[in-house]
mmCIF file of C-alpha atoms and ligand atoms in Angstrom:
data_model
loop_
_atom_site.group_PDB
_atom_site.id
_atom_site.type_symbol
_atom_site.label_atom_id
_atom_site.label_comp_id
_atom_site.label_asym_id
_atom_site.label_seq_id
_atom_site.Cartn_x
_atom_site.Cartn_y
_atom_site.Cartn_z
ATOM 1 C CA MET A 1 0.000 0.000 0.000
ATOM 2 C CA GLN A 2 1.171 3.525 -0.791
ATOM 3 C CA LYS A 3 2.543 5.227 2.306
ATOM 4 C CA ILE A 4 1.671 8.836 3.023
ATOM 5 C CA TYR A 5 4.656 10.980 3.946
ATOM 6 C CA PRO A 6 3.287 14.089 5.630
ATOM 7 C CA TYR A 7 5.141 17.203 4.597
ATOM 8 C CA SER A 8 5.452 19.365 7.696
ATOM 9 C CA LYS A 9 4.830 23.079 7.331
ATOM 10 C CA LEU A 10 6.220 23.498 10.839
ATOM 11 C CA PRO A 11 9.173 21.102 11.042
ATOM 12 C CA ASN A 12 10.645 22.775 14.118
ATOM 13 C CA VAL A 13 7.462 22.968 16.143
ATOM 14 C CA ALA A 14 6.717 20.385 18.836
ATOM 15 C CA THR A 15 3.702 19.966 21.140
ATOM 16 C CA THR A 16 3.293 23.113 23.277
ATOM 17 C CA ILE A 17 4.956 23.341 26.659
ATOM 18 C CA PHE A 18 1.504 23.772 28.251
ATOM 19 C CA ALA A 19 0.374 20.384 26.996
ATOM 20 C CA THR A 20 3.623 18.561 27.806
ATOM 21 C CA ILE A 21 4.151 20.022 31.282
ATOM 22 C CA GLY A 22 0.438 19.667 32.068
ATOM 23 C CA GLN A 23 0.557 15.989 31.214
ATOM 24 C CA LEU A 24 3.728 15.416 33.235
ATOM 25 C CA ALA A 25 2.201 17.265 36.199
ATOM 26 C CA HIS A 26 -0.904 15.113 35.990
ATOM 27 C CA GLN A 27 1.131 11.917 35.716
ATOM 28 C CA HIS A 28 3.070 12.789 38.889
ATOM 29 C CA GLY A 29 0.165 14.249 40.832
ATOM 30 C CA ALA A 30 2.026 17.588 41.063
ATOM 31 C CA ILE A 31 0.646 20.888 42.359
ATOM 32 C CA ASN A 32 0.083 22.606 39.064
ATOM 33 C CA LEU A 33 1.292 26.211 38.894
ATOM 34 C CA SER A 34 2.305 25.802 35.239
ATOM 35 C CA GLN A 35 -0.405 26.519 32.666
ATOM 36 C CA GLY A 36 -2.214 29.805 33.242
ATOM 37 C CA TYR A 37 -5.762 29.149 34.369
ATOM 38 C CA PRO A 38 -7.702 29.806 37.554
ATOM 39 C CA ASP A 39 -8.469 26.753 39.705
ATOM 40 C CA PHE A 40 -11.432 28.474 41.358
ATOM 41 C CA GLY A 41 -15.040 28.964 40.328
ATOM 42 C CA VAL A 42 -16.840 31.277 37.951
ATOM 43 C CA ALA A 43 -19.426 33.900 39.013
ATOM 44 C CA PRO A 44 -22.707 31.950 39.475
ATOM 45 C CA GLU A 45 -24.588 34.776 37.750
ATOM 46 C CA LEU A 46 -22.517 34.350 34.583
ATOM 47 C CA LEU A 47 -23.199 30.608 34.561
ATOM 48 C CA ARG A 48 -26.897 31.285 35.037
ATOM 49 C CA LEU A 49 -26.886 33.738 32.123
ATOM 50 C CA VAL A 50 -25.302 31.157 29.793
ATOM 51 C CA SER A 51 -27.884 28.585 30.753
ATOM 52 C CA LYS A 52 -30.657 31.185 30.332
ATOM 53 C CA ALA A 53 -29.411 32.083 26.843
ATOM 54 C CA MET A 54 -29.447 28.422 25.849
ATOM 55 C CA ASN A 55 -32.916 27.894 27.253
ATOM 56 C CA GLU A 56 -34.152 30.977 25.449
ATOM 57 C CA GLY A 57 -33.107 29.345 22.197
ATOM 58 C CA HIS A 58 -29.881 31.165 21.233
ATOM 59 C CA ASN A 59 -28.431 27.944 19.957
ATOM 60 C CA GLN A 60 -27.863 28.641 16.259
ATOM 61 C CA TYR A 61 -25.103 30.568 14.493
ATOM 62 C CA ALA A 62 -24.344 34.038 15.740
ATOM 63 C CA PRO A 63 -23.723 36.729 13.098
ATOM 64 C CA MET A 64 -20.258 36.442 11.538
ATOM 65 C CA PRO A 65 -18.589 39.309 13.514
ATOM 66 C CA GLY A 66 -20.442 38.462 16.741
ATOM 67 C CA ILE A 67 -23.814 39.619 18.098
ATOM 68 C CA PHE A 68 -24.282 43.343 17.606
ATOM 69 C CA THR A 69 -25.287 44.139 21.162
ATOM 70 C CA LEU A 70 -22.096 42.590 22.586
ATOM 71 C CA ARG A 71 -20.039 44.569 20.084
ATOM 72 C CA GLU A 72 -21.871 47.731 21.174
ATOM 73 C CA THR A 73 -21.259 46.959 24.841
ATOM 74 C CA LEU A 74 -17.546 46.398 24.168
ATOM 75 C CA SER A 75 -17.298 49.522 22.072
ATOM 76 C CA GLU A 76 -18.690 51.579 24.975
ATOM 77 C CA LYS A 77 -16.366 49.881 27.444
ATOM 78 C CA ILE A 78 -13.276 50.533 25.331
ATOM 79 C CA GLU A 79 -14.235 54.156 24.744
ATOM 80 C CA ARG A 80 -14.831 54.669 28.459
ATOM 81 C CA LEU A 81 -11.530 53.057 29.467
ATOM 82 C CA TYR A 82 -9.215 54.098 26.657
ATOM 83 C CA GLY A 83 -10.911 57.039 24.972
ATOM 84 C CA HIS A 84 -11.043 55.553 21.486
ATOM 85 C CA TYR A 85 -14.285 54.771 19.676
ATOM 86 C CA TYR A 86 -14.481 51.553 17.661
ATOM 87 C CA HIS A 87 -17.569 51.287 15.524
ATOM 88 C CA PRO A 88 -19.504 48.152 16.504
ATOM 89 C CA GLU A 89 -20.643 47.772 12.898
ATOM 90 C CA ASN A 90 -17.265 47.295 11.245
ATOM 91 C CA GLU A 91 -14.390 47.620 13.694
ATOM 92 C CA MET A 92 -14.851 44.648 16.041
ATOM 93 C CA THR A 93 -15.039 40.855 15.893
ATOM 94 C CA ILE A 94 -15.876 38.339 18.617
ATOM 95 C CA THR A 95 -13.443 35.420 18.368
ATOM 96 C CA ALA A 96 -12.774 31.956 19.742
ATOM 97 C CA GLY A 97 -10.388 33.219 22.389
ATOM 98 C CA ALA A 98 -7.554 35.659 21.794
ATOM 99 C CA THR A 99 -5.633 32.800 20.203
ATOM 100 C CA GLN A 100 -7.955 32.780 17.193
ATOM 101 C CA ALA A 101 -7.890 36.575 16.971
ATOM 102 C CA LEU A 102 -4.078 36.590 16.938
ATOM 103 C CA PHE A 103 -3.858 33.737 14.443
ATOM 104 C CA THR A 104 -6.443 35.283 12.137
ATOM 105 C CA ALA A 105 -4.739 38.690 12.286
ATOM 106 C CA ILE A 106 -1.401 37.156 11.359
ATOM 107 C CA SER A 107 -2.902 35.082 8.555
ATOM 108 C CA ALA A 108 -4.769 38.088 7.145
ATOM 109 C CA PHE A 109 -1.704 40.308 6.914
ATOM 110 C CA VAL A 110 1.547 38.356 6.841
ATOM 111 C CA LYS A 111 2.714 37.034 3.492
ATOM 112 C CA LYS A 112 5.815 35.303 2.215
ATOM 113 C CA GLY A 113 8.961 37.282 2.954
ATOM 114 C CA ASP A 114 7.334 39.739 5.374
ATOM 115 C CA GLU A 115 9.229 40.439 8.564
ATOM 116 C CA VAL A 116 7.421 40.370 11.891
ATOM 117 C CA ILE A 117 9.198 41.727 14.953
ATOM 118 C CA VAL A 118 8.452 39.664 18.049
ATOM 119 C CA PRO A 119 9.846 40.751 21.447
ATOM 120 C CA GLN A 120 11.461 37.880 23.368
ATOM 121 C CA PRO A 121 10.467 36.125 25.546
ATOM 122 C CA ALA A 122 7.141 35.768 23.745
ATOM 123 C CA TYR A 123 3.920 33.902 24.367
ATOM 124 C CA ASP A 124 4.072 30.866 22.152
ATOM 125 C CA CYS A 125 1.264 31.278 19.624
ATOM 126 C CA TYR A 126 2.615 34.127 17.482
ATOM 127 C CA GLU A 127 5.641 32.571 15.828
ATOM 128 C CA PRO A 128 4.154 29.364 14.371
ATOM 129 C CA ALA A 129 1.380 31.428 12.769
ATOM 130 C CA ILE A 130 3.900 33.850 11.254
ATOM 131 C CA GLU A 131 5.900 30.958 9.828
ATOM 132 C CA LEU A 132 2.852 29.144 8.457
ATOM 133 C CA TYR A 133 2.190 32.171 6.263
ATOM 134 C CA GLY A 134 5.795 32.463 5.093
ATOM 135 C CA GLY A 135 6.726 35.373 7.343
ATOM 136 C CA LYS A 136 10.124 35.810 8.945
ATOM 137 C CA VAL A 137 10.232 36.185 12.727
ATOM 138 C CA VAL A 138 12.623 38.949 13.793
ATOM 139 C CA PRO A 139 13.313 38.426 17.520
ATOM 140 C CA LEU A 140 13.858 41.488 19.699
ATOM 141 C CA SER A 141 15.115 40.799 23.234
ATOM 142 C CA LEU A 142 13.461 42.519 26.165
ATOM 143 C CA LYS A 143 16.152 43.964 28.398
ATOM 144 C CA GLY A 144 17.320 43.478 31.958
ATOM 145 C CA ILE A 145 15.629 42.101 35.019
ATOM 146 C CA ASP A 146 12.534 44.177 34.377
ATOM 147 C CA PHE A 147 12.210 42.969 30.751
ATOM 148 C CA ALA A 148 12.170 46.515 29.406
ATOM 149 C CA PHE A 149 11.281 47.183 25.783
ATOM 150 C CA ASP A 150 14.391 47.753 23.641
ATOM 151 C CA PHE A 151 13.659 50.835 21.536
ATOM 152 C CA ASP A 152 17.178 51.057 20.067
ATOM 153 C CA GLY A 153 16.838 47.419 19.082
ATOM 154 C CA LEU A 154 13.440 48.128 17.543
ATOM 155 C CA LYS A 155 14.852 51.028 15.523
ATOM 156 C CA LYS A 156 17.488 48.696 14.084
ATOM 157 C CA ALA A 157 15.031 45.861 13.475
ATOM 158 C CA LEU A 158 12.586 48.004 11.457
ATOM 159 C CA THR A 159 13.173 47.583 7.699
ATOM 160 C CA PRO A 160 11.071 48.218 4.575
ATOM 161 C CA LYS A 161 10.065 44.556 4.856
ATOM 162 C CA THR A 162 8.626 44.894 8.380
ATOM 163 C CA ARG A 163 4.931 44.107 8.095
ATOM 164 C CA MET A 164 4.038 43.759 11.715
ATOM 165 C CA LEU A 165 5.226 44.306 15.278
ATOM 166 C CA VAL A 166 3.760 42.198 18.070
ATOM 167 C CA ILE A 167 3.454 43.687 21.534
ATOM 168 C CA ASN A 168 1.974 42.092 24.646
ATOM 169 C CA THR A 169 1.151 44.196 27.684
ATOM 170 C CA PRO A 170 0.807 43.057 30.455
ATOM 171 C CA HIS A 171 3.379 40.573 29.296
ATOM 172 C CA ASN A 172 3.345 36.805 29.489
ATOM 173 C CA PRO A 173 5.649 35.326 30.766
ATOM 174 C CA SER A 174 7.583 38.207 32.412
ATOM 175 C CA GLY A 175 4.692 40.066 34.091
ATOM 176 C CA SER A 176 6.106 43.413 32.906
ATOM 177 C CA ILE A 177 3.928 46.183 31.472
ATOM 178 C CA LEU A 178 4.491 48.932 28.921
ATOM 179 C CA SER A 179 4.348 52.457 30.369
ATOM 180 C CA LYS A 180 2.929 55.652 28.928
ATOM 181 C CA GLU A 181 6.457 56.691 27.946
ATOM 182 C CA ASP A 182 6.998 53.350 26.200
ATOM 183 C CA MET A 183 3.817 53.811 24.181
ATOM 184 C CA ARG A 184 4.842 57.360 23.225
ATOM 185 C CA LYS A 185 8.220 56.086 22.046
ATOM 186 C CA LEU A 186 6.469 53.406 20.023
ATOM 187 C CA GLU A 187 4.289 56.068 18.422
ATOM 188 C CA GLN A 188 7.388 58.013 17.423
ATOM 189 C CA LEU A 189 9.169 54.995 15.993
ATOM 190 C CA LEU A 190 6.211 53.678 14.000
ATOM 191 C CA LYS A 191 4.796 56.991 12.843
ATOM 192 C CA ASP A 192 6.330 57.072 9.367
ATOM 193 C CA THR A 193 6.022 53.364 8.697
ATOM 194 C CA ASN A 194 3.411 51.042 7.252
ATOM 195 C CA VAL A 195 3.813 48.609 10.151
ATOM 196 C CA ILE A 196 0.743 46.933 11.635
ATOM 197 C CA LEU A 197 0.812 46.671 15.420
ATOM 198 C CA LEU A 198 -0.627 43.428 16.766
ATOM 199 C CA SER A 199 -1.314 44.292 20.397
ATOM 200 C CA ASP A 200 -2.028 41.348 22.683
ATOM 201 C CA GLU A 201 -3.809 42.857 25.690
ATOM 202 C CA VAL A 202 -5.461 39.769 27.162
ATOM 203 C CA TYR A 203 -4.354 40.741 30.702
ATOM 204 C CA GLU A 204 -5.588 44.346 30.358
ATOM 205 C CA HIS A 205 -7.456 44.216 33.689
ATOM 206 C CA ILE A 206 -4.689 42.504 35.653
ATOM 207 C CA VAL A 207 -2.315 45.356 36.520
ATOM 208 C CA PHE A 208 -0.900 46.012 39.996
ATOM 209 C CA ASP A 209 0.423 48.588 42.455
ATOM 210 C CA GLY A 210 -1.627 51.520 41.204
ATOM 211 C CA GLN A 211 -0.224 51.298 37.687
ATOM 212 C CA LYS A 212 -2.470 51.604 34.628
ATOM 213 C CA HIS A 213 -2.905 49.497 31.547
ATOM 214 C CA GLU A 214 -1.712 51.430 28.521
ATOM 215 C CA SER A 215 -3.797 50.131 25.636
ATOM 216 C CA ALA A 216 -2.662 50.829 22.090
ATOM 217 C CA ALA A 217 -6.208 52.243 21.709
ATOM 218 C CA LYS A 218 -5.188 55.248 23.839
ATOM 219 C CA TYR A 219 -2.535 56.408 21.384
ATOM 220 C CA PRO A 220 -3.911 57.702 18.035
ATOM 221 C CA GLU A 221 -0.733 56.995 16.077
ATOM 222 C CA LEU A 222 -0.820 53.406 17.389
ATOM 223 C CA ALA A 223 -4.598 52.904 17.285
ATOM 224 C CA LYS A 224 -4.756 53.662 13.568
ATOM 225 C CA ARG A 225 -2.405 50.736 12.822
ATOM 226 C CA SER A 226 -3.372 48.335 15.628
ATOM 227 C CA ILE A 227 -5.293 45.134 15.896
ATOM 228 C CA ILE A 228 -5.964 44.807 19.617
ATOM 229 C CA CYS A 229 -6.809 41.366 20.982
ATOM 230 C CA SER A 230 -8.388 40.575 24.335
ATOM 231 C CA SER A 231 -9.835 37.542 26.101
ATOM 232 C CA PHE A 232 -12.926 36.982 28.237
ATOM 233 C CA GLY A 233 -11.142 33.880 29.519
ATOM 234 C CA LYS A 234 -8.701 35.920 31.607
ATOM 235 C CA THR A 235 -11.176 38.537 32.754
ATOM 236 C CA PHE A 236 -13.992 36.246 33.883
ATOM 237 C CA HIS A 237 -11.999 33.130 34.932
ATOM 238 C CA VAL A 238 -13.368 31.137 31.982
ATOM 239 C CA THR A 239 -10.326 30.135 29.927
ATOM 240 C CA GLY A 240 -12.108 26.941 28.842
ATOM 241 C CA TRP A 241 -14.867 28.875 27.099
ATOM 242 C CA LYS A 242 -12.365 30.152 24.526
ATOM 243 C CA MET A 243 -14.030 33.523 24.002
ATOM 244 C CA GLY A 244 -12.240 36.697 23.012
ATOM 245 C CA TYR A 245 -12.455 39.625 20.644
ATOM 246 C CA CYS A 246 -10.422 42.029 18.628
ATOM 247 C CA VAL A 247 -10.808 45.613 17.518
ATOM 248 C CA ALA A 248 -9.136 47.526 14.698
ATOM 249 C CA PRO A 249 -9.797 50.407 12.299
ATOM 250 C CA LYS A 250 -12.260 49.379 9.608
ATOM 251 C CA GLU A 251 -9.705 48.991 6.799
ATOM 252 C CA LEU A 252 -7.816 46.446 8.904
ATOM 253 C CA MET A 253 -10.955 44.811 10.288
ATOM 254 C CA ARG A 254 -12.308 44.269 6.769
ATOM 255 C CA GLU A 255 -9.253 42.172 5.910
ATOM 256 C CA PHE A 256 -9.406 40.404 9.276
ATOM 257 C CA GLN A 257 -13.010 39.371 8.684
ATOM 258 C CA LYS A 258 -12.245 38.048 5.202
ATOM 259 C CA VAL A 259 -10.243 35.345 6.976
ATOM 260 C CA HIS A 260 -12.393 35.045 10.104
ATOM 261 C CA GLN A 261 -15.513 34.219 8.058
ATOM 262 C CA TYR A 262 -13.786 31.175 6.604
ATOM 263 C CA ASN A 263 -11.752 29.852 9.494
ATOM 264 C CA VAL A 264 -14.551 29.903 12.059
ATOM 265 C CA PHE A 265 -17.381 32.038 10.590
ATOM 266 C CA SER A 266 -18.783 32.889 14.029
ATOM 267 C CA VAL A 267 -18.303 31.820 17.648
ATOM 268 C CA ASN A 268 -20.360 30.493 20.559
ATOM 269 C CA HIS A 269 -23.727 32.239 20.444
ATOM 270 C CA PRO A 270 -25.271 31.644 23.921
ATOM 271 C CA ILE A 271 -22.046 32.674 25.636
ATOM 272 C CA GLN A 272 -22.028 35.931 23.667
ATOM 273 C CA ARG A 273 -25.555 36.652 24.929
ATOM 274 C CA ALA A 274 -24.507 35.918 28.496
ATOM 275 C CA LEU A 275 -21.329 38.000 28.329
ATOM 276 C CA ASP A 276 -23.255 40.934 26.926
ATOM 277 C CA THR A 277 -25.794 40.982 29.758
ATOM 278 C CA TYR A 278 -23.088 40.330 32.357
ATOM 279 C CA LEU A 279 -20.834 43.120 31.073
ATOM 280 C CA LYS A 280 -23.636 45.679 31.062
ATOM 281 C CA ASN A 281 -23.505 45.847 34.854
ATOM 282 C CA THR A 282 -20.622 47.384 36.737
ATOM 283 C CA GLY A 283 -18.346 45.504 39.110
ATOM 284 C CA ARG A 284 -17.411 42.905 36.508
ATOM 285 C CA TYR A 285 -13.719 43.551 35.989
ATOM 286 C CA GLU A 286 -12.949 46.730 37.930
ATOM 287 C CA ASP A 287 -11.619 44.812 40.955
ATOM 288 C CA LEU A 288 -9.708 42.164 39.042
ATOM 289 C CA GLY A 289 -6.343 43.910 39.490
ATOM 290 C CA ALA A 290 -6.830 44.141 43.269
ATOM 291 C CA PHE A 291 -8.016 40.528 43.379
ATOM 292 C CA TYR A 292 -4.886 39.195 41.666
ATOM 293 C CA GLN A 293 -2.580 41.640 43.442
ATOM 294 C CA GLN A 294 -3.717 40.117 46.712
ATOM 295 C CA LYS A 295 -2.924 36.629 45.321
ATOM 296 C CA ARG A 296 0.497 37.762 44.062
ATOM 297 C CA ASN A 297 1.320 39.269 47.457
ATOM 298 C CA TYR A 298 0.092 36.197 49.303
ATOM 299 C CA PHE A 299 2.190 33.887 47.136
ATOM 300 C CA LEU A 300 5.343 36.025 47.341
ATOM 301 C CA LYS A 301 5.043 36.412 51.106
ATOM 302 C CA ALA A 302 4.657 32.659 51.476
ATOM 303 C CA ILE A 303 7.896 31.992 49.548
ATOM 304 C CA ALA A 304 9.844 35.048 50.755
ATOM 305 C CA ALA A 305 12.158 32.917 52.903
ATOM 306 C CA SER A 306 12.751 30.289 50.180
ATOM 307 C CA ARG A 307 15.875 30.162 48.024
ATOM 308 C CA PHE A 308 13.946 31.433 44.993
ATOM 309 C CA THR A 309 14.451 35.135 44.245
ATOM 310 C CA PHE A 310 12.144 37.513 42.412
ATOM 311 C CA ALA A 311 11.069 41.007 41.465
ATOM 312 C CA PRO A 312 7.280 41.236 41.955
ATOM 313 C CA CYS A 313 5.449 41.227 38.622
ATOM 314 C CA SER A 314 3.530 44.339 37.505
ATOM 315 C CA GLY A 315 0.664 42.515 35.832
ATOM 316 C CA THR A 316 -0.734 39.155 34.571
ATOM 317 C CA TYR A 317 -1.168 36.188 36.891
ATOM 318 C CA PHE A 318 2.362 34.945 36.380
ATOM 319 C CA GLN A 319 5.407 35.407 38.566
ATOM 320 C CA LEU A 320 8.942 34.639 37.380
ATOM 321 C CA LEU A 321 11.231 33.127 39.985
ATOM 322 C CA ASP A 322 15.002 32.902 39.723
ATOM 323 C CA TYR A 323 16.381 29.585 40.961
ATOM 324 C CA SER A 324 20.092 30.264 40.394
ATOM 325 C CA ALA A 325 20.722 30.035 44.163
ATOM 326 C CA ILE A 326 19.359 26.476 44.091
ATOM 327 C CA SER A 327 20.651 24.854 40.935
ATOM 328 C CA ASP A 328 22.735 25.416 37.847
ATOM 329 C CA GLU A 329 20.645 23.055 35.731
ATOM 330 C CA PRO A 330 19.022 24.401 32.551
ATOM 331 C CA ASP A 331 15.452 25.463 33.253
ATOM 332 C CA ILE A 332 13.802 22.627 31.311
ATOM 333 C CA VAL A 333 15.767 20.034 33.280
ATOM 334 C CA PHE A 334 15.098 21.795 36.575
ATOM 335 C CA ALA A 335 11.368 22.217 35.854
ATOM 336 C CA GLU A 336 11.083 18.509 35.064
ATOM 337 C CA ARG A 337 12.927 17.598 38.236
ATOM 338 C CA LEU A 338 10.600 19.807 40.302
ATOM 339 C CA ILE A 339 7.683 17.827 38.935
ATOM 340 C CA THR A 340 9.122 14.351 39.316
ATOM 341 C CA GLU A 341 10.966 14.839 42.639
ATOM 342 C CA PHE A 342 9.021 17.601 44.383
ATOM 343 C CA LYS A 343 5.565 17.309 42.750
ATOM 344 C CA LEU A 344 5.454 20.946 41.760
ATOM 345 C CA ALA A 345 4.823 22.103 38.187
ATOM 346 C CA SER A 346 5.953 25.400 36.636
ATOM 347 C CA ILE A 347 6.934 26.554 33.143
ATOM 348 C CA PRO A 348 10.604 26.889 32.098
ATOM 349 C CA VAL A 349 10.959 30.370 30.619
ATOM 350 C CA SER A 350 13.527 29.446 27.937
ATOM 351 C CA VAL A 351 10.733 27.940 25.823
ATOM 352 C CA PHE A 352 9.432 31.468 25.232
ATOM 353 C CA TYR A 353 12.667 32.414 23.463
ATOM 354 C CA ARG A 354 13.304 31.634 19.821
ATOM 355 C CA ASN A 355 16.911 30.709 20.503
ATOM 356 C CA GLY A 356 16.522 29.462 24.062
ATOM 357 C CA SER A 357 17.849 31.252 27.122
ATOM 358 C CA GLU A 358 20.509 30.599 29.709
ATOM 359 C CA ALA A 359 18.551 32.432 32.395
ATOM 360 C CA ARG A 360 17.520 30.408 35.406
ATOM 361 C CA HIS A 361 13.874 31.407 35.452
ATOM 362 C CA LEU A 362 10.666 29.492 35.995
ATOM 363 C CA ARG A 363 7.162 30.907 35.546
ATOM 364 C CA PHE A 364 4.571 30.245 38.243
ATOM 365 C CA CYS A 365 0.846 30.908 37.871
ATOM 366 C CA PHE A 366 -0.773 32.346 41.001
ATOM 367 C CA ALA A 367 -4.366 32.334 39.683
ATOM 368 C CA LYS A 368 -5.056 29.692 42.305
ATOM 369 C CA THR A 369 -6.984 29.196 45.511
ATOM 370 C CA GLN A 370 -5.240 29.995 48.773
ATOM 371 C CA GLU A 371 -5.057 26.271 49.445
ATOM 372 C CA THR A 372 -3.220 25.558 46.165
ATOM 373 C CA LEU A 373 -0.852 28.472 46.784
ATOM 374 C CA ASP A 374 -0.172 27.203 50.329
ATOM 375 C CA ARG A 375 0.606 23.721 49.071
ATOM 376 C CA GLY A 376 2.876 25.087 46.337
ATOM 377 C CA ALA A 377 4.671 27.425 48.754
ATOM 378 C CA GLU A 378 5.153 24.664 51.294
ATOM 379 C CA ILE A 379 7.036 22.635 48.660
ATOM 380 C CA MET A 380 9.035 25.653 47.525
ATOM 381 C CA MET A 381 10.244 26.284 51.058
ATOM 382 C CA ARG A 382 11.768 22.762 51.021
ATOM 383 C CA ILE A 383 13.619 23.115 47.712
HETATM 384 N N1 LIG B 401 -2.025 35.856 24.662
HETATM 385 C C1 LIG B 401 -1.437 35.663 25.843
HETATM 386 C C2 LIG B 401 -0.295 36.527 26.232
HETATM 387 C C3 LIG B 401 -1.897 34.670 26.696
HETATM 388 O O1 LIG B 401 -1.286 34.454 27.873
HETATM 389 C C4 LIG B 401 -2.991 33.900 26.316
HETATM 390 C C5 LIG B 401 -3.505 32.892 27.295
HETATM 391 N N2 LIG B 401 -3.601 31.670 26.891
HETATM 392 C C6 LIG B 401 -3.575 34.113 25.058
HETATM 393 C C7 LIG B 401 -3.065 35.117 24.260
HETATM 394 C C8 LIG B 401 -4.717 33.314 24.544
HETATM 395 O O2 LIG B 401 -5.932 33.685 25.065
HETATM 396 P P1 LIG B 401 -7.228 32.749 24.903
HETATM 397 O O3 LIG B 401 -7.152 31.723 25.968
HETATM 398 O O4 LIG B 401 -8.371 33.689 25.034
HETATM 399 O O5 LIG B 401 -7.152 32.144 23.536
HETATM 400 N N1 LIG B 402 -1.990 31.365 28.276
HETATM 401 C C1 LIG B 402 -1.791 30.215 29.069
HETATM 402 C C2 LIG B 402 -0.405 30.294 29.689
HETATM 403 O O1 LIG B 402 0.416 31.073 29.286
HETATM 404 C C3 LIG B 402 -1.844 28.900 28.348
HETATM 405 C C4 LIG B 402 -2.743 28.710 27.219
HETATM 406 C C5 LIG B 402 -2.437 27.424 26.516
HETATM 407 O O2 LIG B 402 -2.331 26.396 27.137
HETATM 408 N N2 LIG B 402 -2.250 27.481 25.248
HETATM 409 O O3 LIG B 402 -0.153 29.524 30.565
#
């Protein structure tokens, strides 16, 4: 019989770290602070609204860009928070998580030979998408212990072939955020270019210590070239629902939707109904920063006397810990050993770098109940 030899379009891509570490953690019964997801419940009212929407019969396809009323609600929210108006008619799309929004944006705009600048470390879904469409990833290292944006590096990396720049604030995995000054510098550097800014803002409501999220929407020179992606999963503790959205000026959104209509057409209808009603009331995300700040502080206090060292993160629900006082092993080896020997799972940060990293950093997710954090911290104090 004729054998099929699959031709790989992504020969260098393996199964994601989240799947492999998750499986190893499960196999060893480890406390799982690796993949980013909350291990606590969802607001009962939101669950009730989903069930209500289903019972009311919203069980067929939603309109291609998402239900209009949810787009209107989001448009108002974004204008209130960031002062930029996106027209619900043609500047927004509800997506299957931010992952689909990011993938669709890349597939709509990146073609063979285009360069896409991706700050490193980077969340893992951008680069495979860029490569699938023939784009060239141009890595740009974030600098120093606070993972600061490298504007000199960006200046050098920008060429006539640059099609897109990816930014992610608050940033996974480092927990750093871009400041007002950073955004102003970005405006200056991009102003005379044709570069599209793909702004991953899924942790927009998880910012700490009185700091503010600086959305690309707030900066006119950025907003006019940006596709901004966000995720209901992070904001409402429902990562498994895979619901997100993106906004962009209509010329960009038109191209985005040309792809969106054929890779998914539309996304979960009853959940859109529920999210719309839920979002219309206040108190839905305003306290999220304080909620996770308390968890970050609790976790860091519990491990303060351990041999791990850290600089508290500014946003997201991830904390990087430096283990160089404990071991000289590469982070992948050390992370595996923590699972098998100590029953504690985290993510080795080198996987977020295109060319690896020698740093001795692990990423821990603190979107967990106090009990999980206590159990994790108790192990960490013994390492
Ligand atoms: N971007 C970043 C930086 C993330 O951490 C995540 C979380 N998985 C995503 C995008 C994807 O979001 P979603 O789960 O809504 O697809
Ligand atoms: N965003 C989550 C994290 O960084 C993981 C999502 C996934 O498993 N793809 O942990």
